PDB file of C-alpha atoms in Angstrom:
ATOM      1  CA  UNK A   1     -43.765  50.099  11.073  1.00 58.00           C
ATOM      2  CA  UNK A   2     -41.475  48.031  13.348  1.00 67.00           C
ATOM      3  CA  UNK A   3     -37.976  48.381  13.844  1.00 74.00           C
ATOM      4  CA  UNK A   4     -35.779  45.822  15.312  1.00 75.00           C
ATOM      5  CA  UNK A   5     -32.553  46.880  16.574  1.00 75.00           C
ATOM      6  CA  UNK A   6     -29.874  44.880  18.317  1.00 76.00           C
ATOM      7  CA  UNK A   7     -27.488  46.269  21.049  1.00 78.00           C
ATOM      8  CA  UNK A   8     -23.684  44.963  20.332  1.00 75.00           C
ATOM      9  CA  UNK A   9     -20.850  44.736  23.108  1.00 78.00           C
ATOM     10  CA  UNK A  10     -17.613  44.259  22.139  1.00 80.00           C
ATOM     11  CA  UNK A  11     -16.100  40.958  23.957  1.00 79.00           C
ATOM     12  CA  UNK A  12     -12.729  41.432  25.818  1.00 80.00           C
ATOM     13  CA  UNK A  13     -10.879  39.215  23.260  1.00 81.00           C
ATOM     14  CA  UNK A  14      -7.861  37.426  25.444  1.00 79.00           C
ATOM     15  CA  UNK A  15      -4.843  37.139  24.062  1.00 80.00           C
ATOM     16  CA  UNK A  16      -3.819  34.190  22.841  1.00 80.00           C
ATOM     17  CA  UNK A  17      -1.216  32.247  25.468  1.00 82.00           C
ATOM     18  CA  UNK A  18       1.357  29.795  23.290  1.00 83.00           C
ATOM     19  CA  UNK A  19       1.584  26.815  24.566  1.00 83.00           C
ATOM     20  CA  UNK A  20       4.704  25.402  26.154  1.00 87.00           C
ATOM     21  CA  UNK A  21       5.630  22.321  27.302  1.00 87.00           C
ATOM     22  CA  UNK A  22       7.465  21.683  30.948  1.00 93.00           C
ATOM     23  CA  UNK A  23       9.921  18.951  31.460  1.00 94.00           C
ATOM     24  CA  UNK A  24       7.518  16.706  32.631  1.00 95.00           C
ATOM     25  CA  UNK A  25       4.832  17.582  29.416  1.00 94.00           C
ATOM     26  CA  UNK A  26       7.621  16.471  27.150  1.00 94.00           C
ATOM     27  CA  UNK A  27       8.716  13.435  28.775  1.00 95.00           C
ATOM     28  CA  UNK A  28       4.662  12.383  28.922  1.00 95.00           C
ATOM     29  CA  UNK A  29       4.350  13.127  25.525  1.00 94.00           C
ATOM     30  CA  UNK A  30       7.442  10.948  24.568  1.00 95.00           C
ATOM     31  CA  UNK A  31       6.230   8.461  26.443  1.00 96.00           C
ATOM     32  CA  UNK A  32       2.811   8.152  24.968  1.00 96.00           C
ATOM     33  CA  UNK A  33       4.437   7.943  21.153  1.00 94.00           C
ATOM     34  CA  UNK A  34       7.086   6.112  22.337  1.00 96.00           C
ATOM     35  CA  UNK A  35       4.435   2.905  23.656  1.00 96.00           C
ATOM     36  CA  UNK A  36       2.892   2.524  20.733  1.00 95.00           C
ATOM     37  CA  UNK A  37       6.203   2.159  18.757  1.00 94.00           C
ATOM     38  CA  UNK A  38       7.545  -0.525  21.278  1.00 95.00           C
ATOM     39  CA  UNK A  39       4.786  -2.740  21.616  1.00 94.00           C
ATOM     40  CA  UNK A  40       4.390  -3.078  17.824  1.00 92.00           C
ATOM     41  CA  UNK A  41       8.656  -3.916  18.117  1.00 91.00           C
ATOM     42  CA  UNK A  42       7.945  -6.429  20.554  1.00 91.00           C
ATOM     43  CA  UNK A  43       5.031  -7.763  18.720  1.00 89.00           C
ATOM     44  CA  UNK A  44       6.902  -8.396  15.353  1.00 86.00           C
ATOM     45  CA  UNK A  45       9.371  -9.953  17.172  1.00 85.00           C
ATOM     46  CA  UNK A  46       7.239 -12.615  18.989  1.00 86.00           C
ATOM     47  CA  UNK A  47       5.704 -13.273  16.338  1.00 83.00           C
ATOM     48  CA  UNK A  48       8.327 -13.270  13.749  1.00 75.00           C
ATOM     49  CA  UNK A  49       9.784 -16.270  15.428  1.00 62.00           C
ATOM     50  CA  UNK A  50       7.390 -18.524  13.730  1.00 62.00           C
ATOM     51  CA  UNK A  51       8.430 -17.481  10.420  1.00 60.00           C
ATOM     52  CA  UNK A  52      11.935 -18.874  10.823  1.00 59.00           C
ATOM     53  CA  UNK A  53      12.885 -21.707   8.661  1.00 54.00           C
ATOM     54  CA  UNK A  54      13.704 -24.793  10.819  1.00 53.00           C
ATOM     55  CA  UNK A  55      15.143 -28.520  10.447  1.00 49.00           C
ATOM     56  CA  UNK A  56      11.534 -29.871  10.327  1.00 51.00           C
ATOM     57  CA  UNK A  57      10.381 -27.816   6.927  1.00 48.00           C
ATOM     58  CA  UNK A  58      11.036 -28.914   3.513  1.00 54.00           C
ATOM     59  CA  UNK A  59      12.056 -31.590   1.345  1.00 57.00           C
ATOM     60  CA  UNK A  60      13.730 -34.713   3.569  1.00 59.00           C
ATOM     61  CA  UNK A  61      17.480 -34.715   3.154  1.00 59.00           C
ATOM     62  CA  UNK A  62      18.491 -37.039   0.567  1.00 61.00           C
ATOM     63  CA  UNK A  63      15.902 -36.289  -2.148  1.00 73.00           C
ATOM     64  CA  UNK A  64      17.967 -33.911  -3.893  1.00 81.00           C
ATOM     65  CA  UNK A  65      21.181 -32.868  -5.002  1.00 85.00           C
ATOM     66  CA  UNK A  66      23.120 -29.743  -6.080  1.00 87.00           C
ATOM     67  CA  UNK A  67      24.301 -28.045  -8.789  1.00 89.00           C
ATOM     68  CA  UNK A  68      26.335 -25.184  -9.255  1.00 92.00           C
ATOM     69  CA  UNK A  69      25.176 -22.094 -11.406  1.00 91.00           C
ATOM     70  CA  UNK A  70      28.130 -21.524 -14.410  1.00 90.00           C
ATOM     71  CA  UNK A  71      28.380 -17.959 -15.619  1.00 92.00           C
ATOM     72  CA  UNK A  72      26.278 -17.817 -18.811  1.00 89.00           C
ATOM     73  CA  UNK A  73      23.787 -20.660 -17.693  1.00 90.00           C
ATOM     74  CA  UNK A  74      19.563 -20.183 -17.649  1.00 89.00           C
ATOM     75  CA  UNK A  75      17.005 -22.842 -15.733  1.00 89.00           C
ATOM     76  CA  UNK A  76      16.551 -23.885 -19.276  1.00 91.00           C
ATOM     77  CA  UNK A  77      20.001 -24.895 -19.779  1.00 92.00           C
ATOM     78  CA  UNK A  78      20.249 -26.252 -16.663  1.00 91.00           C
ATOM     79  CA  UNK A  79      17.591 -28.526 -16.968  1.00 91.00           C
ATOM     80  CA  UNK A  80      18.708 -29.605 -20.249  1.00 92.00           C
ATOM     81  CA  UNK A  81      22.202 -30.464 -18.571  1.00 91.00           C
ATOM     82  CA  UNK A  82      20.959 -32.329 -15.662  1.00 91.00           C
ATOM     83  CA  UNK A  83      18.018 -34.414 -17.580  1.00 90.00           C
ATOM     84  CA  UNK A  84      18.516 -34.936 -20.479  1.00 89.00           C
ATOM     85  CA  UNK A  85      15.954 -37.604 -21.449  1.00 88.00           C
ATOM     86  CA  UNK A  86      13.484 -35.465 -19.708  1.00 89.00           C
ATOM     87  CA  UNK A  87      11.198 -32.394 -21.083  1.00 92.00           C
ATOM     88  CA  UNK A  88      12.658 -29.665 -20.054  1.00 92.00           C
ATOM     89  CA  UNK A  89       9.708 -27.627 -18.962  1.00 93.00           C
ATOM     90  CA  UNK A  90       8.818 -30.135 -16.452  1.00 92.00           C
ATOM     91  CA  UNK A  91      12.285 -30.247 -15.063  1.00 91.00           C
ATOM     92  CA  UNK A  92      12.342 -26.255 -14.892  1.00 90.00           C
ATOM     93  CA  UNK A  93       9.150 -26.248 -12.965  1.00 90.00           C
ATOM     94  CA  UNK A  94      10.693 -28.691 -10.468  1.00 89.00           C
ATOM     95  CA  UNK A  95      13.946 -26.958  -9.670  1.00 88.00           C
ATOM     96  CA  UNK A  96      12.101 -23.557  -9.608  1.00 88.00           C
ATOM     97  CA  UNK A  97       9.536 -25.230  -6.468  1.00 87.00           C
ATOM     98  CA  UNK A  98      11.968 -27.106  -4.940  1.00 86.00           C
ATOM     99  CA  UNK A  99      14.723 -23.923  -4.468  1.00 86.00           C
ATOM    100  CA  UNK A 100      11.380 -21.274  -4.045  1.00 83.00           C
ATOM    101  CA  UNK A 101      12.797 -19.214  -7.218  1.00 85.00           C
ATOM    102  CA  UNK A 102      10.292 -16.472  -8.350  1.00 80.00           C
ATOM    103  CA  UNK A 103      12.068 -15.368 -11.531  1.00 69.00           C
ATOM    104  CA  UNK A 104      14.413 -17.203 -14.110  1.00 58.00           C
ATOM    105  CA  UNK A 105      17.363 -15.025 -12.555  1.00 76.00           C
ATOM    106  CA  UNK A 106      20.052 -16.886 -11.678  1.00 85.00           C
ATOM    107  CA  UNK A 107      23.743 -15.768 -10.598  1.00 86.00           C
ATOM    108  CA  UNK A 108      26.731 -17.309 -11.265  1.00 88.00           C
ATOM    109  CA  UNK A 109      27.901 -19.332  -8.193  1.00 90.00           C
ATOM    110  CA  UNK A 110      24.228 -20.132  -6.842  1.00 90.00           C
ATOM    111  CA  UNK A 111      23.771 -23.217  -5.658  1.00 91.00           C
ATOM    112  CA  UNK A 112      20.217 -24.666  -6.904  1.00 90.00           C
ATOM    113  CA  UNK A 113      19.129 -27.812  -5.577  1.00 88.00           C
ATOM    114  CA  UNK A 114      18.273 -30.521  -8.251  1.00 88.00           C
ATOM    115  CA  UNK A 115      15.399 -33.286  -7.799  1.00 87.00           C
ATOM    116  CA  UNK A 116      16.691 -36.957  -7.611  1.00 84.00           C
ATOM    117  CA  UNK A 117      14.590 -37.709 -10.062  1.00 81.00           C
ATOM    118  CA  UNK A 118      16.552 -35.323 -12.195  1.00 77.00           C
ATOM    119  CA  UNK A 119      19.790 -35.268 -10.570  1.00 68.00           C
ATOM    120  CA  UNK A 120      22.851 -36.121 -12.666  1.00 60.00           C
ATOM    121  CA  UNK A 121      24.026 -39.885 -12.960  1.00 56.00           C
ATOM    122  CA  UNK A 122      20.432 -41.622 -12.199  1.00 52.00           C
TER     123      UNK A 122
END
C-alpha cells in the first residue's frame, strides 16, 4: 500500500501595513477626481450655448398677440374668449404650440401669446 504524505511549512505571514497617504498622494488623488468633474463642467457649458433661445427662433414678430391669464380662467375659456366663432379645440391646440405649454396649467398673471388668426378684434 502507498502512502502519500505532504510536508507543510508555515509561511511568515507579514503584517498587514495601512495605507496612508502623503501630502503629495492626496493632492494626486484630488487631482485625478477633480479632472474628470471639470471637463464635463466645461463641456456642458460649451455646449449648452447652443441651447439658448435667440432673436432668430420662433414665430416672426407680429403674428401674434397677448393675453393676460385672469384668476379662475382654463385654455378652454380662453379660447372661447378670444375666438369666438372658432372651435375651440382647434384654438386650444394653437395657443398651447405657439407658447410651448405641456399641461392645461395656467397661473393667474401669465402672459400667453394668442395667434392672429385668433387674436381679439380680427
Amino acid at each position: 500500500m502507498t502512502t502519500i504524505d505532504t510536508t507543510w511549512y508555515p509561511r511568515p505571514i507579514a503584517p498587514r501595513t495601512r495605507l496612508r497617504l502623503t501630502t503629495r498622494g492626496r493632492r494626486a488623488l484630488a487631482f485625478v477626481v477633480a479632472l474628470p468633474v471639470s471637463v464635463a463642467m466645461v463641456l456642458a457649458v460649451i455646449s449648452g450655448g447652443s441651447a439658448l433661445a435667440g432673436r432668430e427662433g420662433g414665430a416672426p414678430e407680429g403674428t401674434f398677440s397677448a393675453v393676460v391669464v385672469a384668476p379662475g380662467d382654463s385654455l378652454w375659456s380662453i379660447a372661447e374668449r378670444v375666438a369666438p366663432g372658432a372651435d375651440p379645440r382647434d384654438v386650444v391646440d394653437a395657443i398651447v404650440r405657439l407658447n410651448a405649454l405641456d399641461g392645461a396649467g395656467l397661473q393667474a398673471g401669465q402672459s400667453l401669446a394668442i395667434p392672429t388668426d385668433y387674436a381679439p378684434g380680427r
